[in-house]
Short mmCIF file of C-alpha atoms in Angstrom, two decimals:
data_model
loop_
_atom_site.label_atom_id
_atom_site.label_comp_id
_atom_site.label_asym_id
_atom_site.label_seq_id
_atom_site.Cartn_x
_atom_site.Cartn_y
_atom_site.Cartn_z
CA UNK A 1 96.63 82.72 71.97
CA UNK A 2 95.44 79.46 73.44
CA UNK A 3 98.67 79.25 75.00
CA UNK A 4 99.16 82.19 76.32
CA UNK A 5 95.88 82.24 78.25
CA UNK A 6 96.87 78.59 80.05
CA UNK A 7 99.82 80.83 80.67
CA UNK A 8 98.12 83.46 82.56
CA UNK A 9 95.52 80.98 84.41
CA UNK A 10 98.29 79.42 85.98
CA UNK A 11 100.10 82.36 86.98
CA UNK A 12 96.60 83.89 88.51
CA UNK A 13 96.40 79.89 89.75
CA UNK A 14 99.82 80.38 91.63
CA UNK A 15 98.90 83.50 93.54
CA UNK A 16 95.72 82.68 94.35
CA UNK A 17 97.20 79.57 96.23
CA UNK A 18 100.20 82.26 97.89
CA UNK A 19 96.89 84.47 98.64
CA UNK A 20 94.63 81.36 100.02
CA UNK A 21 97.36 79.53 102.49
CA UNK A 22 99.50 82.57 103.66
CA UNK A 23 97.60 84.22 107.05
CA UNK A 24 98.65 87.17 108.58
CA UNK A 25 100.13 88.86 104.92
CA UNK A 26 103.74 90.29 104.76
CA UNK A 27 106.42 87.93 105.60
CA UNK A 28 104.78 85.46 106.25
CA UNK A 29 104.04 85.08 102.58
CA UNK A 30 107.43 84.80 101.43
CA UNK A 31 108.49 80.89 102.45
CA UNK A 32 105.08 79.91 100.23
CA UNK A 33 105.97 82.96 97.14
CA UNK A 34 109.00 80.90 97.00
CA UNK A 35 107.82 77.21 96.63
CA UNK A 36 105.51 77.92 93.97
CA UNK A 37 107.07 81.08 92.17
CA UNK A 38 111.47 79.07 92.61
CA UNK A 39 110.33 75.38 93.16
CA UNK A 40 107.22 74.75 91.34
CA UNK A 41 107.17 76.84 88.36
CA UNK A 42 110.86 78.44 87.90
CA UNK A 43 109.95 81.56 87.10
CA UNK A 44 112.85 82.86 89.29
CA UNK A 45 115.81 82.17 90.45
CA UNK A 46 116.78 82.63 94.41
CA UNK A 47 119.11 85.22 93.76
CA UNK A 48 116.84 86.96 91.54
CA UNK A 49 114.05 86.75 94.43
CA UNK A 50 115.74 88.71 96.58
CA UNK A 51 116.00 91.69 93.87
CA UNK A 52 111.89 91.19 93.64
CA UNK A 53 111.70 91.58 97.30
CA UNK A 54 113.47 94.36 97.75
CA UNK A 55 111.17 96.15 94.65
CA UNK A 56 108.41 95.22 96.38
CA UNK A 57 109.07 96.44 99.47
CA UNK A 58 110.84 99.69 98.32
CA UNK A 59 107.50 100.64 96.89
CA UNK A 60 103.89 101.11 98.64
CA UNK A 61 101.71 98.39 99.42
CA UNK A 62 101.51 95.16 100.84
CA UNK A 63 104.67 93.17 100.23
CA UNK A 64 102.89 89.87 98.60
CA UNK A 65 100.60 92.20 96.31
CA UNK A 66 103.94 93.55 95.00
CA UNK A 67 105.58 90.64 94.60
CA UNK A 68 102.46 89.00 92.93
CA UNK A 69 102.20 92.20 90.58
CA UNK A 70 106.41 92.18 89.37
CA UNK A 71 106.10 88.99 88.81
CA UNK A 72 103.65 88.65 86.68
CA UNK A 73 104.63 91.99 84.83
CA UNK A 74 107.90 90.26 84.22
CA UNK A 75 106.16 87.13 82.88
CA UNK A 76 103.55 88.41 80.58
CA UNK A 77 103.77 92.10 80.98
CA UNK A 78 100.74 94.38 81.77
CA UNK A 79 98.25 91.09 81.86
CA UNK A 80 100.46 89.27 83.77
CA UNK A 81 100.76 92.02 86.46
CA UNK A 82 96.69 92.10 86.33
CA UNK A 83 96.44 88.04 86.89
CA UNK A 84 99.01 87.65 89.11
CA UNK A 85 97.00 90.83 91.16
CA UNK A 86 93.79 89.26 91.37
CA UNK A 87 95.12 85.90 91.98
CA UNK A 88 96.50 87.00 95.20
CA UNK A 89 93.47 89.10 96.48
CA UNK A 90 90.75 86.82 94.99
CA UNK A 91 91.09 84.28 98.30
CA UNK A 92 91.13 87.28 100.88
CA UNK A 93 88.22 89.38 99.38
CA UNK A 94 86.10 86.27 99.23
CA UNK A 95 86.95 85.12 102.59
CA UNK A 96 86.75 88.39 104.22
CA UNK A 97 83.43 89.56 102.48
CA UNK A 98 81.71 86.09 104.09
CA UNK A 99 82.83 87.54 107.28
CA UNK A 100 81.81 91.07 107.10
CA UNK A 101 78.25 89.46 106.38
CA UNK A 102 77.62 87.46 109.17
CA UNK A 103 79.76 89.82 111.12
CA UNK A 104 76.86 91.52 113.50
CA UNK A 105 74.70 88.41 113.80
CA UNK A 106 77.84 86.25 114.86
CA UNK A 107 79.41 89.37 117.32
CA UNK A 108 75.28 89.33 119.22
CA UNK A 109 76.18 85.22 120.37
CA UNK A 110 77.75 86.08 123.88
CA UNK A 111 80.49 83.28 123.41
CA UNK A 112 81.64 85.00 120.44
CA UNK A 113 81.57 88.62 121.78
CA UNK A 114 83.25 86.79 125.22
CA UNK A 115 85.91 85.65 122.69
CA UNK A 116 86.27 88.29 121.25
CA UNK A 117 87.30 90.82 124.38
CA UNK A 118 90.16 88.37 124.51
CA UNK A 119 91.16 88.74 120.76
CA UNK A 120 90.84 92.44 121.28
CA UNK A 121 93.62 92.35 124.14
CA UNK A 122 96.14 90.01 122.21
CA UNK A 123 95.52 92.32 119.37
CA UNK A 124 97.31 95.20 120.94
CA UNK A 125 100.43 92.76 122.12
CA UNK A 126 100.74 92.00 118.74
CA UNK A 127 100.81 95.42 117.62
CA UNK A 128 103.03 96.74 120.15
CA UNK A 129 105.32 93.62 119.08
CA UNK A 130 105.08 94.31 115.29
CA UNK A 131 106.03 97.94 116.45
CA UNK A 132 109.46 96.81 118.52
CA UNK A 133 110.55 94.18 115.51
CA UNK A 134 109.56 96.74 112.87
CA UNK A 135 111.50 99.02 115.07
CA UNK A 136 114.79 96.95 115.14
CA UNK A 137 115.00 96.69 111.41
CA UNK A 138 114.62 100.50 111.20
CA UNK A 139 116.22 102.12 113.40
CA UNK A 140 120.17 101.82 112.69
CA UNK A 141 121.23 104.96 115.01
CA UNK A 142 120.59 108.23 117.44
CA UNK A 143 119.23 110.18 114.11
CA UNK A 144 116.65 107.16 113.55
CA UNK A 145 115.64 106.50 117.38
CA UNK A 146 114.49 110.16 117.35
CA UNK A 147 112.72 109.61 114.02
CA UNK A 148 111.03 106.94 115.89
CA UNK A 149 110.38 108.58 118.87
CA UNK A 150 108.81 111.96 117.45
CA UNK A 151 106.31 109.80 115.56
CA UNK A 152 105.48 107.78 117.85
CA UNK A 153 104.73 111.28 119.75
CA UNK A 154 103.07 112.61 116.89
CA UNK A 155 100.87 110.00 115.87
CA UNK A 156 99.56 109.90 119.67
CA UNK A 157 98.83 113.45 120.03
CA UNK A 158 96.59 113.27 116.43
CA UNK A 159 97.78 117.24 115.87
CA UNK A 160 98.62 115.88 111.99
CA UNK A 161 97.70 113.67 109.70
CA UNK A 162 99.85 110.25 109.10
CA UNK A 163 100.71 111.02 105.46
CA UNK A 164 102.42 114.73 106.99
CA UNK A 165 104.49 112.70 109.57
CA UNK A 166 105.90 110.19 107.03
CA UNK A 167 106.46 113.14 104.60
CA UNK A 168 108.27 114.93 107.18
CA UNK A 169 110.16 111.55 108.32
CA UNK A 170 111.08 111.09 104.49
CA UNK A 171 112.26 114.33 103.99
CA UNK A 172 114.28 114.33 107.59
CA UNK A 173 115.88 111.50 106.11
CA UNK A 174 116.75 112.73 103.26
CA UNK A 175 118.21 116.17 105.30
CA UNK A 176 120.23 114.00 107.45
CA UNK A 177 121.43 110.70 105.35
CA UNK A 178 121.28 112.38 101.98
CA UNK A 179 123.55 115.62 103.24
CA UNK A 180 125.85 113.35 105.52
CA UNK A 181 126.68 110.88 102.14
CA UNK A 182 126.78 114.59 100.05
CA UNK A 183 129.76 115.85 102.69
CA UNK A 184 131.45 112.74 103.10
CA UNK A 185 131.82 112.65 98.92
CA UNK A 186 133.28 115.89 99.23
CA UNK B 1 79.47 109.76 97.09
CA UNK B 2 80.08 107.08 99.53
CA UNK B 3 81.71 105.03 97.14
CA UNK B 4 84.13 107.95 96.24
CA UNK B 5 85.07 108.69 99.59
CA UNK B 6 85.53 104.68 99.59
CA UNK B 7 88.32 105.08 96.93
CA UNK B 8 90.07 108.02 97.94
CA UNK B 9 90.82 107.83 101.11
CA UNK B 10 92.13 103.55 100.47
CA UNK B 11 93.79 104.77 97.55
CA UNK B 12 95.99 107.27 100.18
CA UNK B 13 96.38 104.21 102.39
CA UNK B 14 97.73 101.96 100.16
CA UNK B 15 99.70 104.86 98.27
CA UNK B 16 101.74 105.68 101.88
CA UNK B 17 101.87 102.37 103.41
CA UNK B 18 105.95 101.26 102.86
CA UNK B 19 106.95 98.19 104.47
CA UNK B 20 103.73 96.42 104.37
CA UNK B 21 101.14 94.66 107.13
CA UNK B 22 100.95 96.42 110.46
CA UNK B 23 102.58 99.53 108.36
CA UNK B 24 99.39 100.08 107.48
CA UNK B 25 97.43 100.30 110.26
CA UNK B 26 97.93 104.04 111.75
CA UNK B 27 96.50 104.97 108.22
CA UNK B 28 93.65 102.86 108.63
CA UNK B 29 92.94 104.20 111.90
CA UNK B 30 93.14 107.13 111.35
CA UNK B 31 91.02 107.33 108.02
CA UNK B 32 87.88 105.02 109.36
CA UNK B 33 87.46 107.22 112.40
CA UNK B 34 87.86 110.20 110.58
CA UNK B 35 85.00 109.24 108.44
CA UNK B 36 82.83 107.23 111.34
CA UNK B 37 83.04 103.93 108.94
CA UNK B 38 83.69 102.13 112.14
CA UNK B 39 84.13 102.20 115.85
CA UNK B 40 87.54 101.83 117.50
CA UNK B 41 86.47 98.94 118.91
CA UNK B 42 85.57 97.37 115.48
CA UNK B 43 88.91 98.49 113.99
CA UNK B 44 90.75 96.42 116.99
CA UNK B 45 88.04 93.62 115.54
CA UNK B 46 89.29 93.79 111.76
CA UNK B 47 92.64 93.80 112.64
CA UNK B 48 92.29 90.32 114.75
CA UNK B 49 90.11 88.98 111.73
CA UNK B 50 92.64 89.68 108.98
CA UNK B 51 95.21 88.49 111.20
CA UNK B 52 93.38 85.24 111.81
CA UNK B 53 92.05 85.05 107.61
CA UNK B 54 94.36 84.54 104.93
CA UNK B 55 95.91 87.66 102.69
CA UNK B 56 97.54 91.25 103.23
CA UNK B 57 96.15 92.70 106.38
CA UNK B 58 95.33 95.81 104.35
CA UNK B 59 93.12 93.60 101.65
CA UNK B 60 91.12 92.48 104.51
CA UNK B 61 90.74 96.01 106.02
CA UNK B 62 89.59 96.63 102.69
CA UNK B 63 87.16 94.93 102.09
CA UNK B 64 85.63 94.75 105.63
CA UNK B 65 85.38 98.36 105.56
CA UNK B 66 83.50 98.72 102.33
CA UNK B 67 81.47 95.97 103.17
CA UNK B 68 80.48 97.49 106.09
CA UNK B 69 80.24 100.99 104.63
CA UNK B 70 78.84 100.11 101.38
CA UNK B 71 78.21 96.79 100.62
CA UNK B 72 79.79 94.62 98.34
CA UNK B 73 80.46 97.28 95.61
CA UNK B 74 81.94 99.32 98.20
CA UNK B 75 84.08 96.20 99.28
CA UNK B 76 85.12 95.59 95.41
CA UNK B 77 85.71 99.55 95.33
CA UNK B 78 87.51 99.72 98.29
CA UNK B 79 89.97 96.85 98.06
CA UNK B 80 90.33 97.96 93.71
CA UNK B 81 91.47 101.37 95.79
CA UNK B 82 94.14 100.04 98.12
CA UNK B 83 95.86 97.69 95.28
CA UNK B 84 96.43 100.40 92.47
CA UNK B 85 98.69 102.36 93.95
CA UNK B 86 100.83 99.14 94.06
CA UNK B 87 99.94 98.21 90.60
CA UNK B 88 101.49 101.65 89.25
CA UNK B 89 104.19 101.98 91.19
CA UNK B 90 105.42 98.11 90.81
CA UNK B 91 104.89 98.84 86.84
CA UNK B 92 106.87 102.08 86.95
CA UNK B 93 109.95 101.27 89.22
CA UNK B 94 110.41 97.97 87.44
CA UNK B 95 111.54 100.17 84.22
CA UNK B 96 113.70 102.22 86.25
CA UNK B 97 114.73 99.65 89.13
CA UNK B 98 118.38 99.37 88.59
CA UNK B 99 118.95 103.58 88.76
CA UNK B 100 115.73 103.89 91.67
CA UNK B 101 118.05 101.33 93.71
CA UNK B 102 121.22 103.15 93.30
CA UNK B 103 119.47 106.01 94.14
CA UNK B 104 120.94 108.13 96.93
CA UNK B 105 118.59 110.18 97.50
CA UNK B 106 115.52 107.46 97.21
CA UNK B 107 117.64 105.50 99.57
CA UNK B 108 118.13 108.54 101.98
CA UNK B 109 114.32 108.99 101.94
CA UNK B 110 113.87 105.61 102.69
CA UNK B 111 116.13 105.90 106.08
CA UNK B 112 114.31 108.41 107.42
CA UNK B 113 110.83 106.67 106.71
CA UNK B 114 111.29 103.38 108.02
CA UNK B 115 111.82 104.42 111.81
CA UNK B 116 109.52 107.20 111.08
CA UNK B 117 106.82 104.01 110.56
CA UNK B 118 108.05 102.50 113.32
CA UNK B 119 106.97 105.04 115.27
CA UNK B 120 103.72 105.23 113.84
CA UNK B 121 102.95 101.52 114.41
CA UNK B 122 103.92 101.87 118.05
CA UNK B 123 101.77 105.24 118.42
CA UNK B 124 98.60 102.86 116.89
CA UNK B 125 99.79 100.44 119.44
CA UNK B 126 99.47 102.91 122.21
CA UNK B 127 96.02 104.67 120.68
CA UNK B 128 94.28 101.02 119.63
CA UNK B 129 95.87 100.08 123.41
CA UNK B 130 93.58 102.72 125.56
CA UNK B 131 89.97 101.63 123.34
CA UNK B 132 90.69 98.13 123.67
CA UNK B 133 92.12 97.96 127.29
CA UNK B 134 88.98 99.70 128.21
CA UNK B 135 86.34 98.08 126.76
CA UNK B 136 84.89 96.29 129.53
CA UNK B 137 83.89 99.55 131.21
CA UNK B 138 85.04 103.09 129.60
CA UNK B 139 87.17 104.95 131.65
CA UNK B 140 88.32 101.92 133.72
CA UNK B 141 91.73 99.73 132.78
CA UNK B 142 90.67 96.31 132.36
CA UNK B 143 93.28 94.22 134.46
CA UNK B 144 93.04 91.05 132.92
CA UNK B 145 92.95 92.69 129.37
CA UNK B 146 96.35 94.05 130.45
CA UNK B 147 97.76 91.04 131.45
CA UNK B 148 96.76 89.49 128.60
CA UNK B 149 98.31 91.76 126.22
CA UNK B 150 101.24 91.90 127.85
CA UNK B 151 101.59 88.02 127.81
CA UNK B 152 100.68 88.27 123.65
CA UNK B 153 103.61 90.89 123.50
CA UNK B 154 106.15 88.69 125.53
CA UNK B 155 105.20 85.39 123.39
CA UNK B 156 105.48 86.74 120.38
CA UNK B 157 108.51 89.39 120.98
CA UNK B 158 110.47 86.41 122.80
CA UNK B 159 109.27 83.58 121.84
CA UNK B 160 108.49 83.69 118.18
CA UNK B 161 104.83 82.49 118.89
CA UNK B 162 102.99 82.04 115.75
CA UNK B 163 99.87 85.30 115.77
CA UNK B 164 97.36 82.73 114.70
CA UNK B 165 98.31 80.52 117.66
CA UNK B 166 98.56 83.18 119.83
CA UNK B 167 94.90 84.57 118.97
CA UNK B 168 92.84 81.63 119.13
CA UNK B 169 94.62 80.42 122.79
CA UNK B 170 93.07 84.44 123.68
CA UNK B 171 89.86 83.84 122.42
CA UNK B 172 89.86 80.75 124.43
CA UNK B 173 91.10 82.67 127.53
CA UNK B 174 88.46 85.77 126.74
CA UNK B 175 85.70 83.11 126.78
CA UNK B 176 87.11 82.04 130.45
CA UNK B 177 88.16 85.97 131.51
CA UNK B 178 85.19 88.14 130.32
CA UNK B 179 81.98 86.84 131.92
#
C-alpha cells in the first residue's frame, strides 16, 4: 500500500515537472515527456512512445494531457491515469490562476497595456503560422485543400457552429477516403 | 448556473478539439463570445499568456476564463471540464487501441478532420486578425500592428523562431510602437 502510493507520487511528480517546464503545450512537450517518462524512469520504451503519441493525438484533447493520462493508466490503472492528470495541470492552473488575479490591476499600468498591443499583433502571426504548419501536416491532396478551404470559409462567415463544420469535415472524410479505400478493395 | 454553463460548454471544447494547442482555439472563440465571458480583445490576451506560461494552451484558457467568469471554483470547474473528455476517451481507446488504429473508417474520419481544423485555425487567424489589428482605433488598420504580425508569421513560419522568444521581443517593440 505504502508502496504503491510512492508509486503514484512520483508518477504525479513526473508530470507535474512535464506540466511546469514545457511552455506553449503540444509539441513542445514531447522532447521533456520523453526524458523523464524513456530516460529517467523507463516506463517506456522509444518505440512504444510513438504508439502513446499517436493514442493521444487520435483522441480529443491536448496532446500532453493524453499522454500524461495513458501513461499513467498503463502504470497503475484508473489512479494512475488520475495522478498522472493532475500532475500535468497542477503547474498551469496554479500559474495561470495568479495571473487571472492580478490580471486587470497589471493590464491599467500603461507599460503593460503598451506591451501588450504588441503581444496582441505577434499573437495573430503565430496563429496564422500554427494554421499554415498545421495545414501542411493535413492536407495530403485536392480533396483535403478544399476541406481546408471551405472551413476556413465557414468558420469566417460564423453561419455554423465549429462542432457542425468538423462533423461535416469528419464525415466528408469519411465519404471520400472511406468510399475510395471501399472501391479500390473491390 | 454560471458554473454549469462553465462546464458544458469546456466540456464541448475539449470533447472536439483533435490535434491539440491552437486546435483549440476557434472553439474557444467562438464559445466565450457567445456567452460574453470575455472580449475579443481579451481572448487575443489569453492566448499570448498561455503561450508565454507553462501547460496546454487549452488548460490555461481554462482556467483564465473561469477565473474571470467565476472565480476560482469556476476556474477548478472549468479546467475539471476541458480534461474529462480526455480522461474518458484515453481510458476507452486504450482497451480497444489496436482495432480503433486499424480502423478504416476511424482513420477515414480522421482525413477529413485534420484539414478540416486546419481550416478552422486559419479562419480564427483571420477573425482574431481584424479585433486585434484594430485595436488602436476601431475601424482603422493599425499599420505597425500589421507589420508586426507579419514579421511574427515570417520568423516563426521560416525561421523556426521559438513563440516565447518571439513574444517577449513584441512586447518590447509594443512598448516602443504604441505610445
Amino acid at each position: 500500500m505504502k508502496k504503491r502510493r510512492q508509486e503514484l507520487w512520483n508518477l504525479f511528480l513526473a508530470f507535474f515537472r512535464i506540466g511546469m517546464f514545457t511552455f506553449g503545450g503540444g509539441f513542445a512537450m514531447l522532447p521533456l515527456i520523453e526524458r523523464e517518462v524513456i530516460d529517467r524512469h523507463g516506463w517506456a520504451d522509444r518505440d512504444e512512445i510513438l504508439d502513446i503519441y499517436a493514442l493521444a493525438q487520435s483522441v480529443p484533447g491536448a496532446i500532453g494531457v493524453n499522454t500524461a493520462i495513458f501513461i499513467g493508466k498503463r502504470l497503475y490503472g484508473f489512479w494512475g491515469a488520475i495522478a498522472g492528470l493532475i500532475g500535468i495541470v497542477t503547474p498551469s492552473v496554479m500559474i495561470i490562476l495568479i495571473i487571472a488575479y492580478f490580471f486587470t490591476q497589471i493590464q491599467s499600468i500603461e507599460l503593460i497595456s503598451r506591451a501588450f498591443g504588441g503581444i496582441r499583433a505577434a499573437v495573430v502571426g503565430l496563429i496564422a503560422a500554427a494554421a499554415v504548419r498545421i495545414g501542411k501536416g493535413a492536407v495530403k491532396d485536392t480533396f483535403g485543400f478544399c476541406v481546408a478551404l471551405g472551413a476556413c470559409i465557414l468558420s469566417v462567415s460564423g453561419f455554423i457552429h465549429v462542432i457542425w463544420v468538423m462533423i461535416l469535415g469528419g464525415v466528408s472524410g469519411y465519404l471520400y477516403y472511406g468510399r475510395k479505400k471501399e472501391r479500390l478493395d473491390q | 448556473m454560471i458554473l454549469l454553463e462553465l462546464f458544458l460548454s469546456f466540456f464541448k471544447i475539449g470533447l472536439f478539439t483533435i490535434g491539440g494547442g491552437y486546435a483549440m482555439l476557434p472553439l474557444i472563440q467562438q464559445e466565450i463570445i457567445r456567452y460574453g465571458w470575455l472580449s475579443p480583445q481579451e481572448f487575443v490576451d489569453i492566448v499570448g499568456i498561455a503561450e508565454m506560461t507553462p501547460g496546454p494552451i487549452a488548460v490555461n484558457a481554462a482556467t483564465f476564463v473561469g477565473f474571470r467568469s467565476a472565480g476560482v471554483w469556476g476556474s477548478l470547474t472549468a479546467t475539471a471540464a476541458v480534461v474529462l473528455p480526455s480522461f474518458i476517451s484515453v481510458l476507452l481507446v486504450s482497451k480497444v487501441w489496436e482495432h480503433y488504429q486499424n480502423s478504416h473508417v476511424v482513420g477515414s474520419i480522421f482525413a477529413g478532420i485534420r484539414p478540416t481544423v486546419a481550416g478552422l485555425v486559419g479562419g480564427a487567424a483571420l477573425t482574431l486578425g481584424s479585433t486585434a489589428l484594430q485595436a488602436v482605433q476601431p475601424g482603422v488598420i493599425d499599420i505597425p500592428s500589421v507589420v508586426l504580425a507579419v514579421v511574427v508569421f515570417a520568423a516563426v513560419h521560416f525561421f523556426k523562431a521559438d513563440p516565447i522568444k518571439v513574444l517577449i521581443v513584441s512586447a518590447a517593440a509594443g512598448l516602443i510602437i504604441f505610445k
